[in-house]
Short mmCIF file of C-alpha atoms in Angstrom, two decimals:
data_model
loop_
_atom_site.label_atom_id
_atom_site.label_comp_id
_atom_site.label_asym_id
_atom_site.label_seq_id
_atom_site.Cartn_x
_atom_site.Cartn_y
_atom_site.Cartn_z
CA UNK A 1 120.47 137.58 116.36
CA UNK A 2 118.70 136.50 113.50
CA UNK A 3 115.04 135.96 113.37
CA UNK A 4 112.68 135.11 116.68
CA UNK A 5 113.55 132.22 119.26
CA UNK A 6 111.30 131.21 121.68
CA UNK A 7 112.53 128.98 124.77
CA UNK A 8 109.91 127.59 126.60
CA UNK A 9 111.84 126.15 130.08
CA UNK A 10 109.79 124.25 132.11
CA UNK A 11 109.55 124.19 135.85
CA UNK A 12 111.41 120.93 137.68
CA UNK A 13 107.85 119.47 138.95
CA UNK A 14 106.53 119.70 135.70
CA UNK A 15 109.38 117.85 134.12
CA UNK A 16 108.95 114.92 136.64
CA UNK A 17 105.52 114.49 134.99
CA UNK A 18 107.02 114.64 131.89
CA UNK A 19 108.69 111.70 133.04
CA UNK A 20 106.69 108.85 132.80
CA UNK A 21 108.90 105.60 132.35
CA UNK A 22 107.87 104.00 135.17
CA UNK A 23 105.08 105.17 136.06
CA UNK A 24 103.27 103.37 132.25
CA UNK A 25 105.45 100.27 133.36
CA UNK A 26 104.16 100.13 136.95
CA UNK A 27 100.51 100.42 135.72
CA UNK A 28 100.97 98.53 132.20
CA UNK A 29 101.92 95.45 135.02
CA UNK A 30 98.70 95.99 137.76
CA UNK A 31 96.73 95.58 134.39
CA UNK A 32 97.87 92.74 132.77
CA UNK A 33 97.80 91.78 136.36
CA UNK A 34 93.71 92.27 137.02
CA UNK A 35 92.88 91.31 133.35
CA UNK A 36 94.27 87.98 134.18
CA UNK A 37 92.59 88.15 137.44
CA UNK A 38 89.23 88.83 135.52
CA UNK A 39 90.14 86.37 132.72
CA UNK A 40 90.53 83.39 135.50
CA UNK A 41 87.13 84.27 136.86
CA UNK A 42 85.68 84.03 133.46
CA UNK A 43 87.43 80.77 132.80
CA UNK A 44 86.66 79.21 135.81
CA UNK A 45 82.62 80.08 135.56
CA UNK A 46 83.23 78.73 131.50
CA UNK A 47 84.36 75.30 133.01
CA UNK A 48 81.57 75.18 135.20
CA UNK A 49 79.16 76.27 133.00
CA UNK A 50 79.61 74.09 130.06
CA UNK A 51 80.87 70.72 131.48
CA UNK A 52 80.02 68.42 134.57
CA UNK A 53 82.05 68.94 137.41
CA UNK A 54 82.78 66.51 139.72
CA UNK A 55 84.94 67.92 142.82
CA UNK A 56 86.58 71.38 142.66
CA UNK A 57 89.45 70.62 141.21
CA UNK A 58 89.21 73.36 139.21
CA UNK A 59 90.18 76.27 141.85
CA UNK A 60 93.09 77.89 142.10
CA UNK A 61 94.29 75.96 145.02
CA UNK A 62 94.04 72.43 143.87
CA UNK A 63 96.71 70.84 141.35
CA UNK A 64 94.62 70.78 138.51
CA UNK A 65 93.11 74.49 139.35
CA UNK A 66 92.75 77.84 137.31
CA UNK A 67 95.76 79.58 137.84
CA UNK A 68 97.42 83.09 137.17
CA UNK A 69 101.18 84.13 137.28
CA UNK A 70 101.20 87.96 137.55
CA UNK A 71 103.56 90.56 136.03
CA UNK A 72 106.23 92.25 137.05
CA UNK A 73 107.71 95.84 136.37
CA UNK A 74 110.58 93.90 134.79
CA UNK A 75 108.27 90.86 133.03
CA UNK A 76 105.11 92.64 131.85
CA UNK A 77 103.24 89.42 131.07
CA UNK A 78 100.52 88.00 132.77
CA UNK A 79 98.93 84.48 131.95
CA UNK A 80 96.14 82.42 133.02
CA UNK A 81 97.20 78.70 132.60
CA UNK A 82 95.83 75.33 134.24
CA UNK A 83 97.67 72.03 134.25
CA UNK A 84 94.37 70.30 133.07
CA UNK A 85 95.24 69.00 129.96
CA UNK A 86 92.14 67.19 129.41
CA UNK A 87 90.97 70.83 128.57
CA UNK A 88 92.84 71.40 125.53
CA UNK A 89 91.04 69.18 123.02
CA UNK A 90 87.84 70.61 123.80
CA UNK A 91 89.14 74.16 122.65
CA UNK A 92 89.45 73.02 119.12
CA UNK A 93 87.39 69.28 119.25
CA UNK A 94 88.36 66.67 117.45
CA UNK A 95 88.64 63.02 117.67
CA UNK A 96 89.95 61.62 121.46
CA UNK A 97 91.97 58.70 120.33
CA UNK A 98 93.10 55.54 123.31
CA UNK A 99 96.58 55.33 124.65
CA UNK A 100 96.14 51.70 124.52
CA UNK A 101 93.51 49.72 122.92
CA UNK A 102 90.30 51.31 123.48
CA UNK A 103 88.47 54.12 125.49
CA UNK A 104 87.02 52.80 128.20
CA UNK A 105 83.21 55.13 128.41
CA UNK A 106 81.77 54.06 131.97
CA UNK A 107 78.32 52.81 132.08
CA UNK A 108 75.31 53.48 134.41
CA UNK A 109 76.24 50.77 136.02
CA UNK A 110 79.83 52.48 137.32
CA UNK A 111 78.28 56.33 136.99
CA UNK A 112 74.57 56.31 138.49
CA UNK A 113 74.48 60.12 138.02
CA UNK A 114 76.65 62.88 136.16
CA UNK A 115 79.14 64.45 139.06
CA UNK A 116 79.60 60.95 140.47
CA UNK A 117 83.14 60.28 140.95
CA UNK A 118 84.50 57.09 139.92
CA UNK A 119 86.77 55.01 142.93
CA UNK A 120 89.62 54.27 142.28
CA UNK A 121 89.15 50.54 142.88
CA UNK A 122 86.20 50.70 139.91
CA UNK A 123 88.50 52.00 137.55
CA UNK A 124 89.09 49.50 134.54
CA UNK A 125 92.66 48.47 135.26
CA UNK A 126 92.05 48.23 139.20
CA UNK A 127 89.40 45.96 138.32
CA UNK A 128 88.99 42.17 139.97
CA UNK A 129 87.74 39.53 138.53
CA UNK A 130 86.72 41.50 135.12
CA UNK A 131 86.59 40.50 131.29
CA UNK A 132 85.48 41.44 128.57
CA UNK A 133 82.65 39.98 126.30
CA UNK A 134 82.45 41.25 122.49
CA UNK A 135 78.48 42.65 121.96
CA UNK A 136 76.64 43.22 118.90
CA UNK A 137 77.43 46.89 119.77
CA UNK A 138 81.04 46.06 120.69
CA UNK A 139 83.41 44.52 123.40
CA UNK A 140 82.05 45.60 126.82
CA UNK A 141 84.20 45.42 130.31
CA UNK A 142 82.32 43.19 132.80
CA UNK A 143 82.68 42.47 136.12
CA UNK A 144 81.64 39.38 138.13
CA UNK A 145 80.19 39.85 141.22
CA UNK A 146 79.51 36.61 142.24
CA UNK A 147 78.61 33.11 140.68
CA UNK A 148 75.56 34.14 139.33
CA UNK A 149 75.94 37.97 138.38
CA UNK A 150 77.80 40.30 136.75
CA UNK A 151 77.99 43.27 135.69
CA UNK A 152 78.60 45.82 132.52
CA UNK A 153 80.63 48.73 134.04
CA UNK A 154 82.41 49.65 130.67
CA UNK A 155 81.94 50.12 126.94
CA UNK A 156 84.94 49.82 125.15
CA UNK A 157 85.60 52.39 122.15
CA UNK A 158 88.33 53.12 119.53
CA UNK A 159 87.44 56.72 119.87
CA UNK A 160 85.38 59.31 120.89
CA UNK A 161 84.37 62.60 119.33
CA UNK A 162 85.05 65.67 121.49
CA UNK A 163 82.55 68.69 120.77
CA UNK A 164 84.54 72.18 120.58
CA UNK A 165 84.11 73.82 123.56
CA UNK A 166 86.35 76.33 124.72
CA UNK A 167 86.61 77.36 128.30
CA UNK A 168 90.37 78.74 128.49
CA UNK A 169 91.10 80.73 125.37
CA UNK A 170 87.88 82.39 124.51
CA UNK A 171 87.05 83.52 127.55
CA UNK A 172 90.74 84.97 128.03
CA UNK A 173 90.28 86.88 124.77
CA UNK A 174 86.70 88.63 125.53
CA UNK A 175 88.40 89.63 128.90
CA UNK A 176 90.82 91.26 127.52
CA UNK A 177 89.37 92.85 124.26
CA UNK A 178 86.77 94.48 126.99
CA UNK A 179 88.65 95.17 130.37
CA UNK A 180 92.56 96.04 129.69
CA UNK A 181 92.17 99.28 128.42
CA UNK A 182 90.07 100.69 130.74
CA UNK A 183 91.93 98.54 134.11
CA UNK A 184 95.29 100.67 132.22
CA UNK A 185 93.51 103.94 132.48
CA UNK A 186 92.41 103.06 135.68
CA UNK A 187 96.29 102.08 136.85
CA UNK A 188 97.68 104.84 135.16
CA UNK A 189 95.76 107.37 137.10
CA UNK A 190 96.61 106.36 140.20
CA UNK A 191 100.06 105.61 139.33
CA UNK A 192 100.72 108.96 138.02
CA UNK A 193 98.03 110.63 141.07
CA UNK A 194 100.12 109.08 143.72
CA UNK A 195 103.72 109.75 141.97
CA UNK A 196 102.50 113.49 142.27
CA UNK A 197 101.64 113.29 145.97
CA UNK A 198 104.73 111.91 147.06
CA UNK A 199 107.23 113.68 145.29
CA UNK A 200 105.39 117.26 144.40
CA UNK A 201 102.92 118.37 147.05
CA UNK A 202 103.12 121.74 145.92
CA UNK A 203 101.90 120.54 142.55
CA UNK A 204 99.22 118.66 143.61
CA UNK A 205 97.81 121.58 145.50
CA UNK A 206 98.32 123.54 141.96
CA UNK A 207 96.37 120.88 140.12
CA UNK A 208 93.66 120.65 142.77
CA UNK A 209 92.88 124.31 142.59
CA UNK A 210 93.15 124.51 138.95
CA UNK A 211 90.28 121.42 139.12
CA UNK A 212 88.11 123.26 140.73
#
């Protein structure tokens, strides 16, 4: 024999730690998991927060809500995603552009305060007895409510200007930048703590004393 070996063998308890495939999946997933968690919070108190809300159709139990899909040991992705579409052009702004026509912008006369939710029936295409009259200031949407009134419910517009505002993405990011790391430390702690409890006893006694 030729020079100096040193084998260094280790124990079979030790090598389960050594081991730690799925213990970095199981915990990688339960954070992605409570970052998105966190994240929908955030994005939820961002919608509230920076536009008028009428209803709560923003919760996680109504169509339109904040919602998360979780992720999985075998899928480790976790997402925060609404199907409020309306919300997308306010992450960047822009210009909101008519499907038809015009934009119909509701007056005071439709919308007494902020959160008031407009009826169905005083919508502009479930309108009766409504035309419109071109203003100085442009074609307006009335409504005749007998012989001798009626009524401006609705400015019509080519477009409106929608101010950046984003409630979905930013708040996603900051939740993430700030939280993952430490909810995968977290995870990975207890993943690995109660790996060590079920399958080496012994060893966590070992461990325990040598904390001590």
């Amino acid at each position: 024999m030729t020079g100096l070996v040193v084998e260094v063998v280790v124990s079979k308890e030790i090598e389960k730690l050594l081991t730690l495939d799925k213990q970095i999946t199981f915990a990688t997933a339960k954070a992605l998991t409570l970052t998105a968690k966190q994240a929908q919070e955030s994005v939820i108190n961002a919608v509230k927060n920076t536009f008028t809300t009428r209803g709560n159709w923003y919760l996680p139990s109504n169509k339109f809500g904040i919602r998360i899909s979780a992720a999985r040991k075998d899928n480790l992705e976790a997402s925060v995603h609404t199907a409020a579409d309306w919300l997308e052009a306010h992450e960047t702004g822009g210009t909101k552009t008519p499907r038809g026509k015009s934009l119909a912008v509701p007056t005071d006369n439709v919308r007494r305060t902020k959160r008031q939710i407009i009826t169905r029936a005083q919508r502009p295409k479930n309108l009766r007895r409504s035309f419109v009259v071109q203003t100085r200031s442009g074609p307006v949407l009335f409504q005749r409510k007998n012989k001798r009134t009626i009524v401006a419910l609705y400015n019509l517009e080519p477009k409106a200007k929608i101010k950046r505002a984003s409630t979905v993405y930013e708040p996603t990011l900051k939740v993430v930048s700030r939280r993952f790391d430490q909810l995968f430390a977290r995870a990975l702690d207890d993943a690995l703590e109660t790996s060590v409890k079920r399958d080496s006893p012994e060893l966590t006694d070992v461990i325990g004393r040598a904390a001590q």
